[in-house]
XYZ file of C-alpha atoms in Angstrom:
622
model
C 3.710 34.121 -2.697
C 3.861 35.269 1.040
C 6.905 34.862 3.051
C 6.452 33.156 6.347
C 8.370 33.367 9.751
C 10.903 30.903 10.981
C 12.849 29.994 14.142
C 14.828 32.957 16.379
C 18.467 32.877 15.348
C 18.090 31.080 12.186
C 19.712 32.883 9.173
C 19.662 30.600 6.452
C 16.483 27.623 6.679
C 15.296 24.688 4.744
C 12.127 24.819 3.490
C 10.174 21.806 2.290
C 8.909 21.416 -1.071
C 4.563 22.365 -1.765
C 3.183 19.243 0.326
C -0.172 20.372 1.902
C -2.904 21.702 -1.216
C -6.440 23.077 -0.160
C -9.086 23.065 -2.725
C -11.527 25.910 -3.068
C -13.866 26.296 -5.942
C -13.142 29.215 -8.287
C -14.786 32.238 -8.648
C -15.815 34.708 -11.249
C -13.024 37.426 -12.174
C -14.497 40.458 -10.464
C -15.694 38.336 -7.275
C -12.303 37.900 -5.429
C -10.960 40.883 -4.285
C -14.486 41.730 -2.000
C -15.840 44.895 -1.307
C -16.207 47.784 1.610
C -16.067 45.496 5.113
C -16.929 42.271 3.436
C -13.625 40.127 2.736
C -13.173 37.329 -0.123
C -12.893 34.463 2.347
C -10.573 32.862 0.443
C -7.735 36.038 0.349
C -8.539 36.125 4.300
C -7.324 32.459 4.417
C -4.000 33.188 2.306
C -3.094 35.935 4.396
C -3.692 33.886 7.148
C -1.832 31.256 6.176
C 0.837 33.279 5.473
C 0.763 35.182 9.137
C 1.751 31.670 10.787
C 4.737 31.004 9.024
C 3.434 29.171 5.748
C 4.968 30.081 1.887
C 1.516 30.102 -0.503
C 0.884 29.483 -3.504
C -2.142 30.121 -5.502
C -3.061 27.968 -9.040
C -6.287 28.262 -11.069
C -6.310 24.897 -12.634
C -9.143 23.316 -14.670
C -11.445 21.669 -12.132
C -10.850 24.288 -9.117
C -8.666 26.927 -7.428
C -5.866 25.553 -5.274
C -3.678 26.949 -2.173
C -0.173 25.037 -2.142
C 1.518 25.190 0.965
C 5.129 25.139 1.635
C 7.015 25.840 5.356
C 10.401 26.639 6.555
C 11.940 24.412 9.005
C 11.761 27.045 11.770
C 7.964 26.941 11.565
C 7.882 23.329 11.638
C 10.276 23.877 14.797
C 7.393 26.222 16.468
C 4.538 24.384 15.880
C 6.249 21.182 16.712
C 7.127 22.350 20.073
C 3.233 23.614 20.674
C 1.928 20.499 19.975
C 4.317 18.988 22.485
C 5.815 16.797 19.848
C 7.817 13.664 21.116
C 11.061 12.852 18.889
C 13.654 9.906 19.586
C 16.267 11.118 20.712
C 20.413 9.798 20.441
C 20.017 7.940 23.761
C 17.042 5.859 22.953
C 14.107 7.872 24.712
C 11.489 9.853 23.239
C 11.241 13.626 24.450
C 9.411 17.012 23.785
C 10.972 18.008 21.094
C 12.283 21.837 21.615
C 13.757 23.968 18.860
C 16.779 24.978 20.536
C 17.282 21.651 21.313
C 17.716 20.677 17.894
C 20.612 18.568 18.112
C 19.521 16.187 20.710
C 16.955 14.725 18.207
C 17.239 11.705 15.891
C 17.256 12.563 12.206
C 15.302 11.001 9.651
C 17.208 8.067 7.393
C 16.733 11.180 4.280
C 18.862 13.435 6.748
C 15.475 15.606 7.326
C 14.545 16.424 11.029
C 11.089 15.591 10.895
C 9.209 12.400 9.271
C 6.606 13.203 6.733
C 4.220 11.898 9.250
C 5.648 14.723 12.166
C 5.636 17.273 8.826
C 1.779 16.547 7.888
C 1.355 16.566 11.780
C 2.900 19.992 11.894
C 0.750 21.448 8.767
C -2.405 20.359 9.851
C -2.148 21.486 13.631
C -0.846 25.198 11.834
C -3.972 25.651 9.152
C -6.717 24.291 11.777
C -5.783 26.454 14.357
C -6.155 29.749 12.730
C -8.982 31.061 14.651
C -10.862 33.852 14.368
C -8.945 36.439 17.837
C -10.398 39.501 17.077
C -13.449 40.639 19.624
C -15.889 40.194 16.961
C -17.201 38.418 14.253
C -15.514 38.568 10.882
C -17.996 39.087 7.968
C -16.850 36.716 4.774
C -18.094 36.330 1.000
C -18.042 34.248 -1.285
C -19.168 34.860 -4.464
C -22.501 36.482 -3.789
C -22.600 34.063 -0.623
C -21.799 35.877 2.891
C -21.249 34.333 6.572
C -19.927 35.151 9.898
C -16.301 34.108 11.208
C -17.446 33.759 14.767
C -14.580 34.554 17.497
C -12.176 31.699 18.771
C -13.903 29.825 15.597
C -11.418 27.853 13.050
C -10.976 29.255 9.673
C -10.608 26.055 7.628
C -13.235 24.280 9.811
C -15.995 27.007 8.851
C -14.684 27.340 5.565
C -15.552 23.092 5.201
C -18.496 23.946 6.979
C -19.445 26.142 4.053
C -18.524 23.924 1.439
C -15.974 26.234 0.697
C -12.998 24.286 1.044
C -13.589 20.725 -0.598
C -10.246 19.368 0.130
C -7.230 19.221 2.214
C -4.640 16.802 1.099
C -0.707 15.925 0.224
C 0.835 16.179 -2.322
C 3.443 14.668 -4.288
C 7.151 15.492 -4.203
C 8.353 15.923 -7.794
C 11.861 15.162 -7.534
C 11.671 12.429 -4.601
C 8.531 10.883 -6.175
C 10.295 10.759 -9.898
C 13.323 9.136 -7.749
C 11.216 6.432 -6.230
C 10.387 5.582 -9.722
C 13.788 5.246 -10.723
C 14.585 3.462 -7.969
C 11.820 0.966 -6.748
C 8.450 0.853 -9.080
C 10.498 0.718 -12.517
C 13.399 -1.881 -11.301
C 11.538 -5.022 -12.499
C 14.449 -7.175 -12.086
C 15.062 -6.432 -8.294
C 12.215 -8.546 -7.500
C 11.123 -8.461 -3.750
C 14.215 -5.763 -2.976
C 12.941 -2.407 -1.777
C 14.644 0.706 -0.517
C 12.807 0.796 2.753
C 14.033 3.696 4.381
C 13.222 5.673 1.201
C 9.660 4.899 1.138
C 9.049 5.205 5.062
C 10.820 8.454 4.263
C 8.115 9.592 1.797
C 4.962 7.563 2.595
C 5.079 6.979 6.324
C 5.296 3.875 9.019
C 1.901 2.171 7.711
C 2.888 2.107 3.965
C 7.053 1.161 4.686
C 5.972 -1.627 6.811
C 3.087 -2.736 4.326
C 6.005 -3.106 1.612
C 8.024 -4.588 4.142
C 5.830 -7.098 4.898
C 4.932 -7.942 1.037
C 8.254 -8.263 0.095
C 9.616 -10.888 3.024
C 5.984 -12.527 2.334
C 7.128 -13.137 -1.327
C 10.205 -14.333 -0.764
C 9.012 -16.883 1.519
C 6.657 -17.817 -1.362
C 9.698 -18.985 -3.657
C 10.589 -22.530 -1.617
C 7.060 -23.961 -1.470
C 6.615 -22.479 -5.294
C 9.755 -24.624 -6.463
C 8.317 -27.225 -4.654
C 4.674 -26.780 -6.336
C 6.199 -27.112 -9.517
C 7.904 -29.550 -9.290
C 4.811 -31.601 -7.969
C 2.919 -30.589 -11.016
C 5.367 -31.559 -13.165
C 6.245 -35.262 -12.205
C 2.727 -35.573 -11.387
C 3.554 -36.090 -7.547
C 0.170 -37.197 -6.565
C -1.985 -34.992 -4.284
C 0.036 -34.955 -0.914
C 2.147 -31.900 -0.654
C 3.046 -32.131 3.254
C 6.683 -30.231 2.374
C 5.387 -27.388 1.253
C 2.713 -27.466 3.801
C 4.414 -27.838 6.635
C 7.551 -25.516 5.231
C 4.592 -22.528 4.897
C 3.840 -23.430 8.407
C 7.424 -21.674 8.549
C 6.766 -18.904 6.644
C 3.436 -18.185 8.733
C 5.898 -17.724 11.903
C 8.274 -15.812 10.316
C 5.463 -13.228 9.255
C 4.878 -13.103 13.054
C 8.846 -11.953 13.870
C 8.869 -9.249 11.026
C 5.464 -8.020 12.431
C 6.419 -8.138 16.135
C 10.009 -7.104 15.645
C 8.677 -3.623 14.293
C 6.876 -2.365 17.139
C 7.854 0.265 19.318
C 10.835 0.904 21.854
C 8.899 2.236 24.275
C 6.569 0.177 26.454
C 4.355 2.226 28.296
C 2.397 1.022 31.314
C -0.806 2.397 32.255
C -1.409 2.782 35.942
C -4.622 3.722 37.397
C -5.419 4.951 40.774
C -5.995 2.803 43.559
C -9.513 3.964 44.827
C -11.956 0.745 44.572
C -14.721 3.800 43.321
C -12.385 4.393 40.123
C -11.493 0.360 40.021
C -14.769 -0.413 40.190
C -15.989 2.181 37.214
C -13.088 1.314 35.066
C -14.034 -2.850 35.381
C -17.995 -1.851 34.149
C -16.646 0.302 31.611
C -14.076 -2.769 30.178
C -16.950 -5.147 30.488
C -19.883 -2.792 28.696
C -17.358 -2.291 25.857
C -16.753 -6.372 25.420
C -20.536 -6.528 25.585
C -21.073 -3.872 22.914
C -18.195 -5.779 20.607
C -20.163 -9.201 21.111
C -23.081 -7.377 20.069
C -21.758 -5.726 17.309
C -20.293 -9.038 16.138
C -22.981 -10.901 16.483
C -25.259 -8.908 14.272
C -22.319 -9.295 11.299
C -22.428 -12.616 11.830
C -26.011 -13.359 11.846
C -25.922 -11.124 8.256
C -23.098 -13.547 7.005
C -25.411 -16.551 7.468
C -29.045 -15.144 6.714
C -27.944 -12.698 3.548
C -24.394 -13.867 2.322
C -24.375 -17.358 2.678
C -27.726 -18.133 0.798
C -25.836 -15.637 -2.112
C -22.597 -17.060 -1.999
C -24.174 -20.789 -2.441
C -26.077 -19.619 -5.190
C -23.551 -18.755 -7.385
C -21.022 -21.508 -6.490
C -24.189 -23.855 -6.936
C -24.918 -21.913 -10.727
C -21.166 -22.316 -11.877
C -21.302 -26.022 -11.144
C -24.013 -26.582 -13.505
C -22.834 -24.161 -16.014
C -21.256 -26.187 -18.746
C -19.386 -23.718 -21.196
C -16.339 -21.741 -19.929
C -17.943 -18.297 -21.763
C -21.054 -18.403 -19.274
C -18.836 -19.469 -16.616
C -16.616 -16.245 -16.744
C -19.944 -13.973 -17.659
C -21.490 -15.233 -14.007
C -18.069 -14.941 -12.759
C -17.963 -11.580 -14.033
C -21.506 -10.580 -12.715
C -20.858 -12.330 -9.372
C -17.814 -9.774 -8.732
C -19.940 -6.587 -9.311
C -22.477 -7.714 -7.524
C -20.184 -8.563 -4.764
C -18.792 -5.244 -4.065
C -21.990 -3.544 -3.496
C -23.138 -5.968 -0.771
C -19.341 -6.118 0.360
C -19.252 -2.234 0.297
C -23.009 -1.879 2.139
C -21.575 -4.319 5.224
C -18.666 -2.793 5.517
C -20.608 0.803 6.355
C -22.881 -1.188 8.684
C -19.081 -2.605 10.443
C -18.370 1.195 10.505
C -21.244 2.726 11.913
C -21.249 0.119 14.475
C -17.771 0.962 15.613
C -19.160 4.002 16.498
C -21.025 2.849 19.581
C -18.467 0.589 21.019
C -15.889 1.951 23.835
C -12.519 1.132 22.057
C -9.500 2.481 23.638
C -7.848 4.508 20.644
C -7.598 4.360 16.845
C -5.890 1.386 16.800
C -8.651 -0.585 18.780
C -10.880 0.795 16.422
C -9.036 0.001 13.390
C -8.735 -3.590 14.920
C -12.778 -4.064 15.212
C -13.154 -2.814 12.173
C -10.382 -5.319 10.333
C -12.156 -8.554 12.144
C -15.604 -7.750 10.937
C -14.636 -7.069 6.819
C -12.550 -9.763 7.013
C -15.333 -12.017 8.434
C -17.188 -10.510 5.482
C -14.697 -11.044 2.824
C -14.159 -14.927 4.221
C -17.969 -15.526 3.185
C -17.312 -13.784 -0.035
C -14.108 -15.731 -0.840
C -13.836 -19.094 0.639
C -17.433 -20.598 0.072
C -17.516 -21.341 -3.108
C -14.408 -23.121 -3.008
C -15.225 -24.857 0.436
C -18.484 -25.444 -1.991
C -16.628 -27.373 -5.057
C -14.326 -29.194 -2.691
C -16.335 -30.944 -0.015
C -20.100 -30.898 -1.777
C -18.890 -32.145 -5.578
C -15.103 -32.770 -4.851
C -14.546 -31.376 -8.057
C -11.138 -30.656 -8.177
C -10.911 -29.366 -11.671
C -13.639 -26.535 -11.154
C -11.388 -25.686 -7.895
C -8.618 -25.259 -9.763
C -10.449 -22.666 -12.567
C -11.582 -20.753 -9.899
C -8.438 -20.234 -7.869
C -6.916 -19.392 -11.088
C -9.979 -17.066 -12.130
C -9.881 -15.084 -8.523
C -5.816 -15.012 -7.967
C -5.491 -13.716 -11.886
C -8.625 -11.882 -12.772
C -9.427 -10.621 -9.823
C -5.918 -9.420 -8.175
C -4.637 -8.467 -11.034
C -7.044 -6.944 -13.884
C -9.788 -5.343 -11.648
C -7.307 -4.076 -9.183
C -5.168 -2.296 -11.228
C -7.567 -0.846 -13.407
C -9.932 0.698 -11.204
C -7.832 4.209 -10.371
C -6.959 4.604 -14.249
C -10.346 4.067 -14.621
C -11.615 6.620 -11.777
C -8.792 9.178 -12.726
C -9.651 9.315 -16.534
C -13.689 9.193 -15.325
C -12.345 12.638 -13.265
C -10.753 14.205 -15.926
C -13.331 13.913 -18.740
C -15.698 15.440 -16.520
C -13.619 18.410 -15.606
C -12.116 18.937 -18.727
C -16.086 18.679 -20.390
C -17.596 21.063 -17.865
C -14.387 23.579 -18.446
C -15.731 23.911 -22.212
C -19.208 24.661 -21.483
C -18.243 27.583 -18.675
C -18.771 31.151 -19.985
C -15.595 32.424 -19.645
C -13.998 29.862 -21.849
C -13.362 30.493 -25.727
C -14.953 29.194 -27.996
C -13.022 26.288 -30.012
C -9.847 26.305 -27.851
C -8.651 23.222 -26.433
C -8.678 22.506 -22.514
C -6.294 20.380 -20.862
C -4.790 19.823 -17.414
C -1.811 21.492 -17.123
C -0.398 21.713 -14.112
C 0.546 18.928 -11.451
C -1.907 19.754 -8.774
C -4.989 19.865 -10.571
C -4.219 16.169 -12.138
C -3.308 15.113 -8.274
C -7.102 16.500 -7.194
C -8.719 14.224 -9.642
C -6.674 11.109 -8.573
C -8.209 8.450 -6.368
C -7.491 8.476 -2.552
C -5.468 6.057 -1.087
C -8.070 4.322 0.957
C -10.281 1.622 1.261
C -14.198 2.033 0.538
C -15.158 0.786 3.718
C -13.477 3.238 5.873
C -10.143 5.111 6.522
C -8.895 2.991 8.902
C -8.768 -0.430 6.520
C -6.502 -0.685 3.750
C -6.822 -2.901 1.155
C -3.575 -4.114 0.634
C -3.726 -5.945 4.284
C -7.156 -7.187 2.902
C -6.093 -8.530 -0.463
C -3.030 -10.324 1.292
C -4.719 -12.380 3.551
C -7.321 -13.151 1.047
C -4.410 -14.859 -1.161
C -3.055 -16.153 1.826
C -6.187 -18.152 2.671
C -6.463 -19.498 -1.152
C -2.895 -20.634 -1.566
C -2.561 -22.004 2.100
C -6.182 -23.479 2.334
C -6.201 -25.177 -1.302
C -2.704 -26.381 -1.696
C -3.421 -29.866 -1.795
C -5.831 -29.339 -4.570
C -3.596 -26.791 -6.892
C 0.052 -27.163 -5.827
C 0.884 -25.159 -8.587
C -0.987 -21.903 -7.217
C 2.251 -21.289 -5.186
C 3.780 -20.734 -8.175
C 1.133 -18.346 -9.510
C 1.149 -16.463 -6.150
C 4.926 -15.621 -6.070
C 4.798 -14.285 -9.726
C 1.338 -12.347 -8.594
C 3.026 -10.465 -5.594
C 6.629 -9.744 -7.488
C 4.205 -8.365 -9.867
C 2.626 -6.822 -7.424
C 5.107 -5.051 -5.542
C 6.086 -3.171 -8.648
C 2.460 -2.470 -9.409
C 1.453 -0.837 -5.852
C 4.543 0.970 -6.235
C 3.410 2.606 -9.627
C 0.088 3.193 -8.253
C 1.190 5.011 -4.903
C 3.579 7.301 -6.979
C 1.834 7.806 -10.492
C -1.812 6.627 -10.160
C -3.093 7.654 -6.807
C -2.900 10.803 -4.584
C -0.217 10.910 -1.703
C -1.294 8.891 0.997
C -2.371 10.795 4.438
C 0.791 9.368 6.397
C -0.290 6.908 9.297
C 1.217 5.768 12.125
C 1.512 1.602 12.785
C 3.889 -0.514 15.064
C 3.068 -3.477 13.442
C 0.699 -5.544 11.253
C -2.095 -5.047 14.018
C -4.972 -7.517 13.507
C -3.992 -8.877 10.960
C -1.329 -10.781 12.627
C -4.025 -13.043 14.004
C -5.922 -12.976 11.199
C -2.905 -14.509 9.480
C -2.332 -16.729 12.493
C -5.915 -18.362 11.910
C -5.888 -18.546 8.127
C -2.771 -21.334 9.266
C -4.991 -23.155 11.516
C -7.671 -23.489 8.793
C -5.200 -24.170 6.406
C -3.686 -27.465 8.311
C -7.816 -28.323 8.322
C -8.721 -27.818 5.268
C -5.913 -29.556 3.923
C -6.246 -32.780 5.386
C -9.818 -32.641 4.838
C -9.034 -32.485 1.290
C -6.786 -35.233 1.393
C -9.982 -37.000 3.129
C -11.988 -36.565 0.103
C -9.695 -37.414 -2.492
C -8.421 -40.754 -0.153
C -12.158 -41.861 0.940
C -13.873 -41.163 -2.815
C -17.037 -43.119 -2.303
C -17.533 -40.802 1.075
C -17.466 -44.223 3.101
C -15.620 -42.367 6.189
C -14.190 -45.847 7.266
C -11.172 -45.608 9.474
C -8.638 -47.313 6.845
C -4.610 -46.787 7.318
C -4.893 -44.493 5.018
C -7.422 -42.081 6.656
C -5.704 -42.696 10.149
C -2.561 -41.050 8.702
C -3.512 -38.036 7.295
C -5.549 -37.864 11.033
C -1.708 -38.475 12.620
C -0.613 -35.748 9.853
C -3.568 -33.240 10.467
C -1.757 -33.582 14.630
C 1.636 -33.606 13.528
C 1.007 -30.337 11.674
C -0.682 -28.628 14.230
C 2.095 -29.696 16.670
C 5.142 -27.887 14.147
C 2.695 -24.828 13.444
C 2.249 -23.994 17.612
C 6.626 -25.268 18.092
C 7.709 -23.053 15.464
C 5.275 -19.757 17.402
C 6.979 -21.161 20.548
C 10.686 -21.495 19.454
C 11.226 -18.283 16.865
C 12.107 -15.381 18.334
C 9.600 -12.794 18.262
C 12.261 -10.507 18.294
C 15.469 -10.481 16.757
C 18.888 -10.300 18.355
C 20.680 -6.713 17.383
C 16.990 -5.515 18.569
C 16.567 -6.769 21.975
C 20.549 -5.343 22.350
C 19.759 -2.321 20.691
C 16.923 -2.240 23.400
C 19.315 -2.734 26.171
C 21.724 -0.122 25.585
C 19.408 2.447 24.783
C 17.847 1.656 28.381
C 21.134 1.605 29.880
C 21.792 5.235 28.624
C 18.382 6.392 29.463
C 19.385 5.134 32.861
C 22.575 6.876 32.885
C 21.660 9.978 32.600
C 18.274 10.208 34.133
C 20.541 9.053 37.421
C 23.024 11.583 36.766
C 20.363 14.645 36.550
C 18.488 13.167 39.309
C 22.226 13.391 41.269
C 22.703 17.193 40.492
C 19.202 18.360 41.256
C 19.546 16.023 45.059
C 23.283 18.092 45.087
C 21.792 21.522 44.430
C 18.784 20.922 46.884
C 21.232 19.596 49.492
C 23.206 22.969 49.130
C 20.316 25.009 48.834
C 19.147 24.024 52.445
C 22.809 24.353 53.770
């Protein structure tokens, strides 16, 4: 282990825990010290590593060789202040952080100075930069493999170049993960409560809000839920406007606890005033919202010509299907079939992000949510848009809300990273026996806790890094709850116990199942605020066109009193859903005030510096 350097003046520091591993493959015995003027590439790295101010740790494990990395708080310090860091500070603005400044800056709600997001930050800007300052090239082996290290060249960059390094990623605090379990995945009976600050703490903004979000979601869930079940059992009728109109409630709410977590700081971008540079910027806006149509338009064109003919197939073949056992087998081959084409258009939406001009990841990440989603409506709604207005079979709606809310959110979701993890671990463990250098007859097993992180599945969607599918899967249940309720009040009831259960199952999968999540950071909900926004508009459709079919059966479409009302209704609803966005604050209270004073301060004392440096000016020139 190599000690590292720290901050001038500091005596005693804190180190963090092992949080950054790199993966190398491993090498034969006699192959990893080098020879003459050739250097083992991966020895250069580790003493380079430990040169800037990292502790190392090398592990031979199982499937590869690993490099833990570990950093006191003075390094951190450093490299924060190179990269120019911004930090809150204790009167509400954000500043370059500076080390010997330290006191100035907000701590973290685990008493830490930096967030695990600033921390990963920190690491990654340290172990890319180590470059290559010597006024020639560096000649590296591998193995019997040898390359140059050009000058001013990354390390880590060429070494992934090389296919040296197959992996940088985070990794899992023992005794803060193993207290998460205690204290959030295993407490079943704490239903939607979360400690908050503990996982923003660990997992970053994205994933704390995420959880956030879920859990107010869920409890929202419970009135409409009572209300479902109730319906069910007196045998109500079909009309369910309460809990309608009550989840037109809920809907707004999610907009407050989205928009009430966005940043302090409003920044306004000003551009020059030459009409040269106005003119340039305006084509360059308008060629990116041509691009975006583009784009758009060639996803939905493939909805219509490739998914829709696919999706009406199969809703078409479980119609006619009589027994339930062939009924879940094309269910069953439907879904795997599914994902493939799901999984091929969401690479298309990817690569054709590429070519348009968004501003930033978050404009990226935006496109990219609109276009799955469109692709994931298709995939999810038609067949149920398909029993409800073609057949009106309400009874076949009903098995397949209950077949896609319980099946699929529950049994495929879950089981896929056991299944991926244990896929991993055979393999490694099986090619282990059959190396050389392993005895013959002993038994090989996985024993350390980096090596079983490696094999674990990544924390990311298939389509691309910058779409999670926890977002995904919630407005997908959104959309069959809110869209269907007048067909299955019960599912209200089947979606409250699906997310409490879920909450407790994401939890176990972040900590136990997966690899530590890259930290990300996130304001708010992004896109899929709107998304939500026009799942509710549907949803006040849909529902009265339901109503519609089960009211005019014969499909006479004759303007009774009856059809009239649920017209008025279909109004009245739309009229609550756009007064409740009008009338709830987007914001709440202790924010905007907490807003206010920290504005005042920043005032304060940007008037008060501004007075001393007009004072010392003024008696400069006297």
């Amino acid at each position: 282990m190599g000690e590292g350097g720290a901050g001038e003046g500091a005596a005693v520091e804190e180190a963090t825990g092992f949080e950054v591993g790199i993966v190398v493959p491993k090498q034969y015995r006699g192959a990893a010290a080098g020879c003459g003027e050739v250097e083992n590439c991966v020895a250069r790295l580790v003493r380079e590593l430990e040169d800037v101010g990292l502790l190392v740790e090398r592990v031979r494990g199982v499937p590869a060789e690993f490099i833990k990395l570990s950093a006191p708080m003075g390094t951190l310090g450093r490299v924060a202040a190179e990269m120019h860091m911004k930090k809150l500070t204790y009167i509400g603005m954000e500043l370059q952080f500076e080390w010997d400044q330290v006191g100035a800056f907000v701590r973290q709600p685990d008493g830490s100075l930096f967030s695990w997001r600033e921390r990963f930050a920190c690491f990654r800007h340290l172990i890319y930069s180590i470059v290559n300052k010597t006024n020639s090239d560096v000649i590296l082996k591998f193995d019997d493999k040898e390359f140059h290290w050009t000058q001013n060249e990354s390390l880590l960059t060429r070494l992934e170049d090389e296919g040296i390094v197959k992996l940088v990623f985070p990794l899992h605090d023992e005794i803060k993960r193993k207290q998460l379990l205690r204290n959030w995945a295993l407490k079943w009976f704490d239903f939607t409560w979360q400690p908050i600050d503990e996982i923003y703490s660990y997992f970053g903004t994205k994933i704390a809000i995420y959880f956030s979000f879920l859990g107010m979601y869920t409890r929202w869930l419970f009135f409409p839920a009572v209300f479902g079940l109730a319906t069910q059992l007196i045998d109500f009728g079909w009309g369910i406007n309460y809990s309608f109109s009550e989840y037109k409630t809920m809907g707004n709410e999610l907009d407050s606890l989205s928009i009430s977590m966005a940043d302090d700081n409003v920044q306004q971008r000003k551009f020059g005033g030459a009409p040269k540079e106005k003119s340039i910027l305006q084509r360059n806006e308008w060629f990116g919202v041509l691009l975006r149509i583009r784009n758009n338009a060639i996803i939905v064109l493939a909805i219509i010509c490739l998914q829709l003919p696919f999706e009406l197939a199969y809703a078409h073949l479980y119609e006619i299907t009589k027994t339930e056992a062939l009924r879940y087998v094309l269910t069953a081959l439907y879904l795997a079939a599914i994902q493939y084409y799901t999984r091929i258009g969401g690479k298309v939406s990817v690569t054709l992000i590429k070519y348009e001009k968004n501003h930033g990841e978050q404009s990226s990440a935006d496109s990219l949510v609109y276009k799955v989603f469109g692709l994931y409506f298709m995939q999810s709604y038609i067949g149920l848009f398909y029993h409800a207005s073609l057949y009106r079979n309400i009874m076949a709606l009903r098995q397949v809300l209950i077949k896609r809310l319980i099946v699929l959110e529950n049994l495929i979701e879950n089981s896929i990273p056991y299944l991926k993890y244990s896929y991993k671990k055979y393999r490694a463990v099986h090619k282990k026996k059959h190396e050389k250098e392993s005895p013959a007859g002993k038994s090989v097993r996985l024993s350390t806790r980096v090596e079983k992180e490696y094999l674990k599945p990544s924390y990311t969607a298939s389509i691309g890094e910058e779409l999670e599918d926890d977002f995904l899967e919630l407005t997908l249940q959104f959309g069959m709850i809110m869209m269907f309720a007048c067909a299955f009040p019960l599912i209200f009831c089947f979606a409250a116990l699906n997310n409490v259960t879920e909450i407790r199952a994401d939890a176990l999968k972040l900590l136990v199942m997966l690899k530590r999540p890259a930290p990300r950071a996130a304001a708010t909900i992004g896109a899929w605020l709107n998304i939500f926004q026009f799942l509710v508009v549907m949803a006040i459709c849909t529902n009265c066109l339901l109503l519609v079919c089960l009211y005019d059966e014969e499909g006479k479409w004759k303007i009774e009193p009856g059809l009239a009302a649920i017209l008025i209704m279909e109004h009245a609803l739309f009229l609550i859903k756009f007064g409740f966005s009008h009338f709830v604050p987007e914001e709440p209270a202790w924010v905007k005030a907490n807003r206010g004073r920290y504005v005042a301060q920043a005032q304060n004392v940007c008037s008060k510096q501004l007075l001393r440096s007009i004072a010392k000016l003024d008696a400069k020139w006297e």
